[in-house]
């Protein structure tokens, strides 16, 4: 292996404390048969420098816990990651993270370690979860050499699964907020969006229980069948 390739593959440079924290992160829990209201969930939202999952960066992370069937306001996480100056684009204009806020953020390795310590072994809820999952996964690998294994549940799929008559097959979070009658005071920063998503999740879990879906395993199975039907070609 030449020197150039060795430098490319050696991985991120972490200090002893960061390495110890990485080794102590809890492994992801397997899908559980616990009733939905007995499951600890982490609701996650990311603000990013753009929508390209191969190039753009995670700028801030917001998360909140649902436990014992309720949002636990005492378990919240918020972090802005320190990044090089980012070009102004539509995404930055929406979330409002200017150069000074990004420059004052924490080192990415420390912020991402704190995020995973907060998540613990819990499954993750997000709206348009595949995007958040890919962005967080790449950030963790690039900054920590850590491979994300946690289960992500996409509420953008759960909502139309449970409310097929709503006519919102590919709607955004705001569409479902309006449909469910939620009152939102703030949007478009990671913490506020995580809280709104958590409020929507509680409505969806109540609906799921009334439809006989009262565990993570049952919910994921139903989602898989629903996606397969949605992707099947029409005859």
PDB file of C-alpha atoms in Angstrom:
ATOM      1  CA  UNK A   1       0.000   0.000   0.000  1.00  0.00           C
ATOM      2  CA  UNK A   2       1.464   3.386  -0.924  1.00  0.00           C
ATOM      3  CA  UNK A   3       1.500   6.340   1.486  1.00  0.00           C
ATOM      4  CA  UNK A   4      -1.419   8.088  -0.246  1.00  0.00           C
ATOM      5  CA  UNK A   5      -3.728   5.091   0.122  1.00  0.00           C
ATOM      6  CA  UNK A   6      -2.645   4.560   3.746  1.00  0.00           C
ATOM      7  CA  UNK A   7      -3.630   8.105   4.585  1.00  0.00           C
ATOM      8  CA  UNK A   8      -6.989   7.639   2.881  1.00  0.00           C
ATOM      9  CA  UNK A   9      -7.870   4.452   4.763  1.00  0.00           C
ATOM     10  CA  UNK A  10      -6.447   5.082   8.240  1.00  0.00           C
ATOM     11  CA  UNK A  11      -9.734   6.566   9.513  1.00  0.00           C
ATOM     12  CA  UNK A  12     -10.472   9.562  11.715  1.00  0.00           C
ATOM     13  CA  UNK A  13      -7.975  10.717  14.322  1.00  0.00           C
ATOM     14  CA  UNK A  14      -9.493  10.407  17.804  1.00  0.00           C
ATOM     15  CA  UNK A  15      -7.927  11.071  21.182  1.00  0.00           C
ATOM     16  CA  UNK A  16      -7.922   8.531  24.007  1.00  0.00           C
ATOM     17  CA  UNK A  17     -11.078   9.905  25.631  1.00  0.00           C
ATOM     18  CA  UNK A  18     -12.997   9.879  22.358  1.00  0.00           C
ATOM     19  CA  UNK A  19     -11.881   6.330  21.617  1.00  0.00           C
ATOM     20  CA  UNK A  20     -13.036   5.212  25.058  1.00  0.00           C
ATOM     21  CA  UNK A  21     -16.430   6.890  24.601  1.00  0.00           C
ATOM     22  CA  UNK A  22     -16.840   5.275  21.190  1.00  0.00           C
ATOM     23  CA  UNK A  23     -16.101   1.839  22.640  1.00  0.00           C
ATOM     24  CA  UNK A  24     -18.658   2.370  25.400  1.00  0.00           C
ATOM     25  CA  UNK A  25     -21.546   3.221  23.059  1.00  0.00           C
ATOM     26  CA  UNK A  26     -24.440   0.826  23.501  1.00  0.00           C
ATOM     27  CA  UNK A  27     -25.192  -1.594  20.656  1.00  0.00           C
ATOM     28  CA  UNK A  28     -28.496  -1.089  18.883  1.00  0.00           C
ATOM     29  CA  UNK A  29     -31.408  -2.978  20.423  1.00  0.00           C
ATOM     30  CA  UNK A  30     -33.235  -5.551  18.323  1.00  0.00           C
ATOM     31  CA  UNK A  31     -36.847  -4.918  17.345  1.00  0.00           C
ATOM     32  CA  UNK A  32     -38.948  -5.528  20.417  1.00  0.00           C
ATOM     33  CA  UNK A  33     -42.332  -7.095  21.113  1.00  0.00           C
ATOM     34  CA  UNK A  34     -42.911  -4.594  23.924  1.00  0.00           C
ATOM     35  CA  UNK A  35     -46.115  -2.559  23.573  1.00  0.00           C
ATOM     36  CA  UNK A  36     -45.429   0.734  21.818  1.00  0.00           C
ATOM     37  CA  UNK A  37     -46.067   2.787  24.956  1.00  0.00           C
ATOM     38  CA  UNK A  38     -43.476   0.768  26.905  1.00  0.00           C
ATOM     39  CA  UNK A  39     -40.713   1.328  24.330  1.00  0.00           C
ATOM     40  CA  UNK A  40     -38.104   4.061  24.681  1.00  0.00           C
ATOM     41  CA  UNK A  41     -37.914   5.976  21.410  1.00  0.00           C
ATOM     42  CA  UNK A  42     -35.566   8.723  20.296  1.00  0.00           C
ATOM     43  CA  UNK A  43     -37.077  11.211  17.860  1.00  0.00           C
ATOM     44  CA  UNK A  44     -34.360  12.727  15.693  1.00  0.00           C
ATOM     45  CA  UNK A  45     -34.098  15.690  13.347  1.00  0.00           C
ATOM     46  CA  UNK A  46     -31.041  16.957  11.492  1.00  0.00           C
ATOM     47  CA  UNK A  47     -30.272  20.260   9.846  1.00  0.00           C
ATOM     48  CA  UNK A  48     -27.801  19.877   6.997  1.00  0.00           C
ATOM     49  CA  UNK A  49     -25.870  21.970   4.522  1.00  0.00           C
ATOM     50  CA  UNK A  50     -27.981  20.543   1.689  1.00  0.00           C
ATOM     51  CA  UNK A  51     -29.847  17.471   0.495  1.00  0.00           C
ATOM     52  CA  UNK A  52     -27.004  15.551  -1.145  1.00  0.00           C
ATOM     53  CA  UNK A  53     -26.351  12.581   1.149  1.00  0.00           C
ATOM     54  CA  UNK A  54     -22.943  11.957  -0.445  1.00  0.00           C
ATOM     55  CA  UNK A  55     -21.594  15.490  -0.176  1.00  0.00           C
ATOM     56  CA  UNK A  56     -23.484  17.668   2.299  1.00  0.00           C
ATOM     57  CA  UNK A  57     -22.813  17.817   6.030  1.00  0.00           C
ATOM     58  CA  UNK A  58     -24.788  17.523   9.234  1.00  0.00           C
ATOM     59  CA  UNK A  59     -24.829  20.975  10.834  1.00  0.00           C
ATOM     60  CA  UNK A  60     -27.077  20.471  13.850  1.00  0.00           C
ATOM     61  CA  UNK A  61     -28.867  17.673  15.661  1.00  0.00           C
ATOM     62  CA  UNK A  62     -32.047  17.809  17.692  1.00  0.00           C
ATOM     63  CA  UNK A  63     -33.522  14.848  19.544  1.00  0.00           C
ATOM     64  CA  UNK A  64     -36.110  14.125  22.213  1.00  0.00           C
ATOM     65  CA  UNK A  65     -37.230  10.981  24.010  1.00  0.00           C
ATOM     66  CA  UNK A  66     -40.643   9.333  24.066  1.00  0.00           C
ATOM     67  CA  UNK A  67     -40.905   7.029  27.067  1.00  0.00           C
ATOM     68  CA  UNK A  68     -43.816   5.504  28.962  1.00  0.00           C
ATOM     69  CA  UNK A  69     -46.115   6.705  26.215  1.00  0.00           C
ATOM     70  CA  UNK A  70     -45.251  10.403  26.612  1.00  0.00           C
ATOM     71  CA  UNK A  71     -42.739  12.980  25.442  1.00  0.00           C
ATOM     72  CA  UNK A  72     -40.088  13.423  28.131  1.00  0.00           C
ATOM     73  CA  UNK A  73     -39.078  17.085  28.022  1.00  0.00           C
ATOM     74  CA  UNK A  74     -36.341  16.283  30.518  1.00  0.00           C
ATOM     75  CA  UNK A  75     -34.585  14.143  27.910  1.00  0.00           C
ATOM     76  CA  UNK A  76     -33.710  16.469  25.059  1.00  0.00           C
ATOM     77  CA  UNK A  77     -30.550  16.789  22.988  1.00  0.00           C
ATOM     78  CA  UNK A  78     -29.395  19.718  20.887  1.00  0.00           C
ATOM     79  CA  UNK A  79     -26.025  20.257  19.281  1.00  0.00           C
ATOM     80  CA  UNK A  80     -24.530  22.382  16.513  1.00  0.00           C
ATOM     81  CA  UNK A  81     -21.416  20.937  14.899  1.00  0.00           C
ATOM     82  CA  UNK A  82     -18.436  23.108  14.088  1.00  0.00           C
ATOM     83  CA  UNK A  83     -17.847  23.175  10.365  1.00  0.00           C
ATOM     84  CA  UNK A  84     -15.833  25.120   7.834  1.00  0.00           C
ATOM     85  CA  UNK A  85     -17.669  28.043   6.258  1.00  0.00           C
ATOM     86  CA  UNK A  86     -20.647  26.745   4.299  1.00  0.00           C
ATOM     87  CA  UNK A  87     -22.011  28.368   1.141  1.00  0.00           C
ATOM     88  CA  UNK A  88     -25.406  29.994   1.515  1.00  0.00           C
ATOM     89  CA  UNK A  89     -28.087  27.888  -0.168  1.00  0.00           C
ATOM     90  CA  UNK A  90     -31.791  27.186   0.192  1.00  0.00           C
ATOM     91  CA  UNK A  91     -31.271  24.750   3.071  1.00  0.00           C
ATOM     92  CA  UNK A  92     -29.196  27.226   5.070  1.00  0.00           C
ATOM     93  CA  UNK A  93     -31.773  29.955   4.455  1.00  0.00           C
ATOM     94  CA  UNK A  94     -34.484  27.687   5.897  1.00  0.00           C
ATOM     95  CA  UNK A  95     -32.760  26.577   9.104  1.00  0.00           C
ATOM     96  CA  UNK A  96     -30.982  29.888   9.682  1.00  0.00           C
ATOM     97  CA  UNK A  97     -27.642  28.478  10.836  1.00  0.00           C
ATOM     98  CA  UNK A  98     -25.276  31.263   9.903  1.00  0.00           C
ATOM     99  CA  UNK A  99     -21.463  31.174   9.826  1.00  0.00           C
ATOM    100  CA  UNK A 100     -21.114  32.433  13.411  1.00  0.00           C
ATOM    101  CA  UNK A 101     -23.384  29.707  14.825  1.00  0.00           C
ATOM    102  CA  UNK A 102     -21.547  26.994  12.901  1.00  0.00           C
ATOM    103  CA  UNK A 103     -18.127  28.365  13.880  1.00  0.00           C
ATOM    104  CA  UNK A 104     -19.201  28.315  17.549  1.00  0.00           C
ATOM    105  CA  UNK A 105     -20.331  24.690  17.393  1.00  0.00           C
ATOM    106  CA  UNK A 106     -18.681  21.739  19.078  1.00  0.00           C
ATOM    107  CA  UNK A 107     -16.114  19.512  17.397  1.00  0.00           C
ATOM    108  CA  UNK A 108     -17.983  17.008  15.181  1.00  0.00           C
ATOM    109  CA  UNK A 109     -16.492  13.967  16.924  1.00  0.00           C
ATOM    110  CA  UNK A 110     -17.586  15.193  20.357  1.00  0.00           C
ATOM    111  CA  UNK A 111     -21.031  16.252  19.175  1.00  0.00           C
ATOM    112  CA  UNK A 112     -21.676  12.959  17.411  1.00  0.00           C
ATOM    113  CA  UNK A 113     -20.462  10.942  20.389  1.00  0.00           C
ATOM    114  CA  UNK A 114     -22.831  12.889  22.631  1.00  0.00           C
ATOM    115  CA  UNK A 115     -25.660  12.234  20.174  1.00  0.00           C
ATOM    116  CA  UNK A 116     -25.095   8.473  20.186  1.00  0.00           C
ATOM    117  CA  UNK A 117     -24.737   8.428  23.969  1.00  0.00           C
ATOM    118  CA  UNK A 118     -28.132  10.137  24.128  1.00  0.00           C
ATOM    119  CA  UNK A 119     -29.713   7.675  21.674  1.00  0.00           C
ATOM    120  CA  UNK A 120     -28.308   4.699  23.536  1.00  0.00           C
ATOM    121  CA  UNK A 121     -29.742   1.426  22.237  1.00  0.00           C
ATOM    122  CA  UNK A 122     -33.132   2.896  21.327  1.00  0.00           C
ATOM    123  CA  UNK A 123     -34.855   2.768  17.942  1.00  0.00           C
ATOM    124  CA  UNK A 124     -35.029   6.116  16.165  1.00  0.00           C
ATOM    125  CA  UNK A 125     -38.094   7.892  14.807  1.00  0.00           C
ATOM    126  CA  UNK A 126     -37.796  10.562  12.133  1.00  0.00           C
ATOM    127  CA  UNK A 127     -39.831  12.096   9.343  1.00  0.00           C
ATOM    128  CA  UNK A 128     -38.229  11.085   6.038  1.00  0.00           C
ATOM    129  CA  UNK A 129     -35.989   8.874   8.134  1.00  0.00           C
ATOM    130  CA  UNK A 130     -33.877   7.429   5.267  1.00  0.00           C
ATOM    131  CA  UNK A 131     -32.361  10.873   4.692  1.00  0.00           C
ATOM    132  CA  UNK A 132     -31.530  11.404   8.381  1.00  0.00           C
ATOM    133  CA  UNK A 133     -30.226   7.856   8.648  1.00  0.00           C
ATOM    134  CA  UNK A 134     -27.886   8.228   5.662  1.00  0.00           C
ATOM    135  CA  UNK A 135     -26.630  11.647   6.743  1.00  0.00           C
ATOM    136  CA  UNK A 136     -26.015  10.580  10.343  1.00  0.00           C
ATOM    137  CA  UNK A 137     -24.442   7.301   9.254  1.00  0.00           C
ATOM    138  CA  UNK A 138     -21.927   9.046   7.004  1.00  0.00           C
ATOM    139  CA  UNK A 139     -21.142  11.675   9.633  1.00  0.00           C
ATOM    140  CA  UNK A 140     -20.516   8.994  12.264  1.00  0.00           C
ATOM    141  CA  UNK A 141     -18.297   6.980   9.963  1.00  0.00           C
ATOM    142  CA  UNK A 142     -16.310   9.999   8.750  1.00  0.00           C
ATOM    143  CA  UNK A 143     -15.810  11.544  12.199  1.00  0.00           C
ATOM    144  CA  UNK A 144     -15.689   8.476  14.449  1.00  0.00           C
ATOM    145  CA  UNK A 145     -15.153   5.419  12.284  1.00  0.00           C
ATOM    146  CA  UNK A 146     -18.448   4.198  13.778  1.00  0.00           C
ATOM    147  CA  UNK A 147     -20.992   2.133  11.877  1.00  0.00           C
ATOM    148  CA  UNK A 148     -24.594   3.049  12.635  1.00  0.00           C
ATOM    149  CA  UNK A 149     -26.760  -0.047  13.218  1.00  0.00           C
ATOM    150  CA  UNK A 150     -29.849   1.444  14.860  1.00  0.00           C
ATOM    151  CA  UNK A 151     -33.339   0.825  13.575  1.00  0.00           C
ATOM    152  CA  UNK A 152     -34.956   3.893  12.004  1.00  0.00           C
ATOM    153  CA  UNK A 153     -38.730   4.159  11.594  1.00  0.00           C
ATOM    154  CA  UNK A 154     -39.977   6.596   8.956  1.00  0.00           C
ATOM    155  CA  UNK A 155     -43.086   8.439  10.132  1.00  0.00           C
ATOM    156  CA  UNK A 156     -43.575   9.666   6.559  1.00  0.00           C
ATOM    157  CA  UNK A 157     -44.551   6.051   5.805  1.00  0.00           C
ATOM    158  CA  UNK A 158     -46.279   5.279   9.098  1.00  0.00           C
ATOM    159  CA  UNK A 159     -48.714   8.191   8.699  1.00  0.00           C
ATOM    160  CA  UNK A 160     -50.246   7.177   5.320  1.00  0.00           C
ATOM    161  CA  UNK A 161     -50.202   3.518   6.403  1.00  0.00           C
ATOM    162  CA  UNK A 162     -52.435   4.352   9.349  1.00  0.00           C
ATOM    163  CA  UNK A 163     -54.473   7.090   7.636  1.00  0.00           C
ATOM    164  CA  UNK A 164     -55.023   5.747   4.105  1.00  0.00           C
ATOM    165  CA  UNK A 165     -58.067   7.973   3.582  1.00  0.00           C
ATOM    166  CA  UNK A 166     -56.145  11.185   4.290  1.00  0.00           C
ATOM    167  CA  UNK A 167     -54.987  11.425   0.667  1.00  0.00           C
ATOM    168  CA  UNK A 168     -51.469  12.444   1.741  1.00  0.00           C
ATOM    169  CA  UNK A 169     -49.351   9.669   0.253  1.00  0.00           C
ATOM    170  CA  UNK A 170     -46.125  11.664  -0.147  1.00  0.00           C
ATOM    171  CA  UNK A 171     -46.795  14.684   2.043  1.00  0.00           C
ATOM    172  CA  UNK A 172     -44.347  16.562   4.203  1.00  0.00           C
ATOM    173  CA  UNK A 173     -44.324  17.017   7.949  1.00  0.00           C
ATOM    174  CA  UNK A 174     -46.368  20.217   7.680  1.00  0.00           C
ATOM    175  CA  UNK A 175     -49.107  18.353   5.776  1.00  0.00           C
ATOM    176  CA  UNK A 176     -49.493  15.816   8.569  1.00  0.00           C
ATOM    177  CA  UNK A 177     -49.258  18.473  11.268  1.00  0.00           C
ATOM    178  CA  UNK A 178     -52.234  20.225   9.663  1.00  0.00           C
ATOM    179  CA  UNK A 179     -54.159  16.994   9.107  1.00  0.00           C
ATOM    180  CA  UNK A 180     -53.748  15.926  12.743  1.00  0.00           C
ATOM    181  CA  UNK A 181     -54.591  19.392  14.070  1.00  0.00           C
ATOM    182  CA  UNK A 182     -51.305  19.972  15.862  1.00  0.00           C
ATOM    183  CA  UNK A 183     -50.480  23.482  17.025  1.00  0.00           C
ATOM    184  CA  UNK A 184     -46.889  24.341  16.130  1.00  0.00           C
ATOM    185  CA  UNK A 185     -45.153  27.408  17.527  1.00  0.00           C
ATOM    186  CA  UNK A 186     -41.781  26.938  15.884  1.00  0.00           C
ATOM    187  CA  UNK A 187     -40.355  25.005  12.932  1.00  0.00           C
ATOM    188  CA  UNK A 188     -37.196  24.567  10.913  1.00  0.00           C
ATOM    189  CA  UNK A 189     -34.613  24.103  13.587  1.00  0.00           C
ATOM    190  CA  UNK A 190     -33.557  20.658  14.696  1.00  0.00           C
ATOM    191  CA  UNK A 191     -34.925  20.752  18.250  1.00  0.00           C
ATOM    192  CA  UNK A 192     -38.286  22.272  17.315  1.00  0.00           C
ATOM    193  CA  UNK A 193     -38.746  19.842  14.436  1.00  0.00           C
ATOM    194  CA  UNK A 194     -37.865  16.893  16.684  1.00  0.00           C
ATOM    195  CA  UNK A 195     -40.545  17.993  19.171  1.00  0.00           C
ATOM    196  CA  UNK A 196     -43.186  18.368  16.437  1.00  0.00           C
ATOM    197  CA  UNK A 197     -42.254  14.965  15.049  1.00  0.00           C
ATOM    198  CA  UNK A 198     -42.572  13.462  18.546  1.00  0.00           C
ATOM    199  CA  UNK A 199     -46.068  14.937  18.928  1.00  0.00           C
ATOM    200  CA  UNK A 200     -47.056  13.420  15.592  1.00  0.00           C
ATOM    201  CA  UNK A 201     -45.543  10.085  16.641  1.00  0.00           C
ATOM    202  CA  UNK A 202     -47.778   9.907  19.730  1.00  0.00           C
ATOM    203  CA  UNK A 203     -50.874  10.456  17.575  1.00  0.00           C
ATOM    204  CA  UNK A 204     -49.716   7.745  15.179  1.00  0.00           C
ATOM    205  CA  UNK A 205     -48.948   5.280  17.984  1.00  0.00           C
ATOM    206  CA  UNK A 206     -52.423   5.755  19.450  1.00  0.00           C
ATOM    207  CA  UNK A 207     -53.885   5.121  16.015  1.00  0.00           C
ATOM    208  CA  UNK A 208     -51.656   2.060  15.555  1.00  0.00           C
ATOM    209  CA  UNK A 209     -52.826   0.508  18.822  1.00  0.00           C
ATOM    210  CA  UNK A 210     -56.459   0.937  17.781  1.00  0.00           C
ATOM    211  CA  UNK A 211     -55.585  -0.950  14.586  1.00  0.00           C
ATOM    212  CA  UNK A 212     -53.964  -3.817  16.477  1.00  0.00           C
ATOM    213  CA  UNK A 213     -50.359  -2.698  15.914  1.00  0.00           C
ATOM    214  CA  UNK A 214     -48.957  -2.552  19.420  1.00  0.00           C
ATOM    215  CA  UNK A 215     -45.294  -3.476  19.074  1.00  0.00           C
ATOM    216  CA  UNK A 216     -42.290  -2.398  17.083  1.00  0.00           C
ATOM    217  CA  UNK A 217     -42.085  -5.819  15.421  1.00  0.00           C
ATOM    218  CA  UNK A 218     -45.701  -5.689  14.258  1.00  0.00           C
ATOM    219  CA  UNK A 219     -45.322  -2.121  13.051  1.00  0.00           C
ATOM    220  CA  UNK A 220     -42.203  -2.880  11.004  1.00  0.00           C
ATOM    221  CA  UNK A 221     -43.838  -5.965   9.467  1.00  0.00           C
ATOM    222  CA  UNK A 222     -46.918  -4.011   8.469  1.00  0.00           C
ATOM    223  CA  UNK A 223     -44.754  -1.213   7.049  1.00  0.00           C
ATOM    224  CA  UNK A 224     -42.782  -3.709   4.974  1.00  0.00           C
ATOM    225  CA  UNK A 225     -45.949  -5.214   3.492  1.00  0.00           C
ATOM    226  CA  UNK A 226     -47.388  -1.753   2.852  1.00  0.00           C
ATOM    227  CA  UNK A 227     -44.245  -0.624   1.025  1.00  0.00           C
ATOM    228  CA  UNK A 228     -44.236  -3.771  -1.091  1.00  0.00           C
ATOM    229  CA  UNK A 229     -47.808  -3.170  -2.167  1.00  0.00           C
ATOM    230  CA  UNK A 230     -47.102   0.490  -2.875  1.00  0.00           C
ATOM    231  CA  UNK A 231     -44.119  -0.431  -5.057  1.00  0.00           C
ATOM    232  CA  UNK A 232     -45.847  -3.258  -6.913  1.00  0.00           C
ATOM    233  CA  UNK A 233     -46.552  -2.427 -10.580  1.00  0.00           C
ATOM    234  CA  UNK A 234     -50.169  -1.759 -11.437  1.00  0.00           C
ATOM    235  CA  UNK A 235     -51.808  -4.361 -13.713  1.00  0.00           C
TER     236      UNK A 235
END
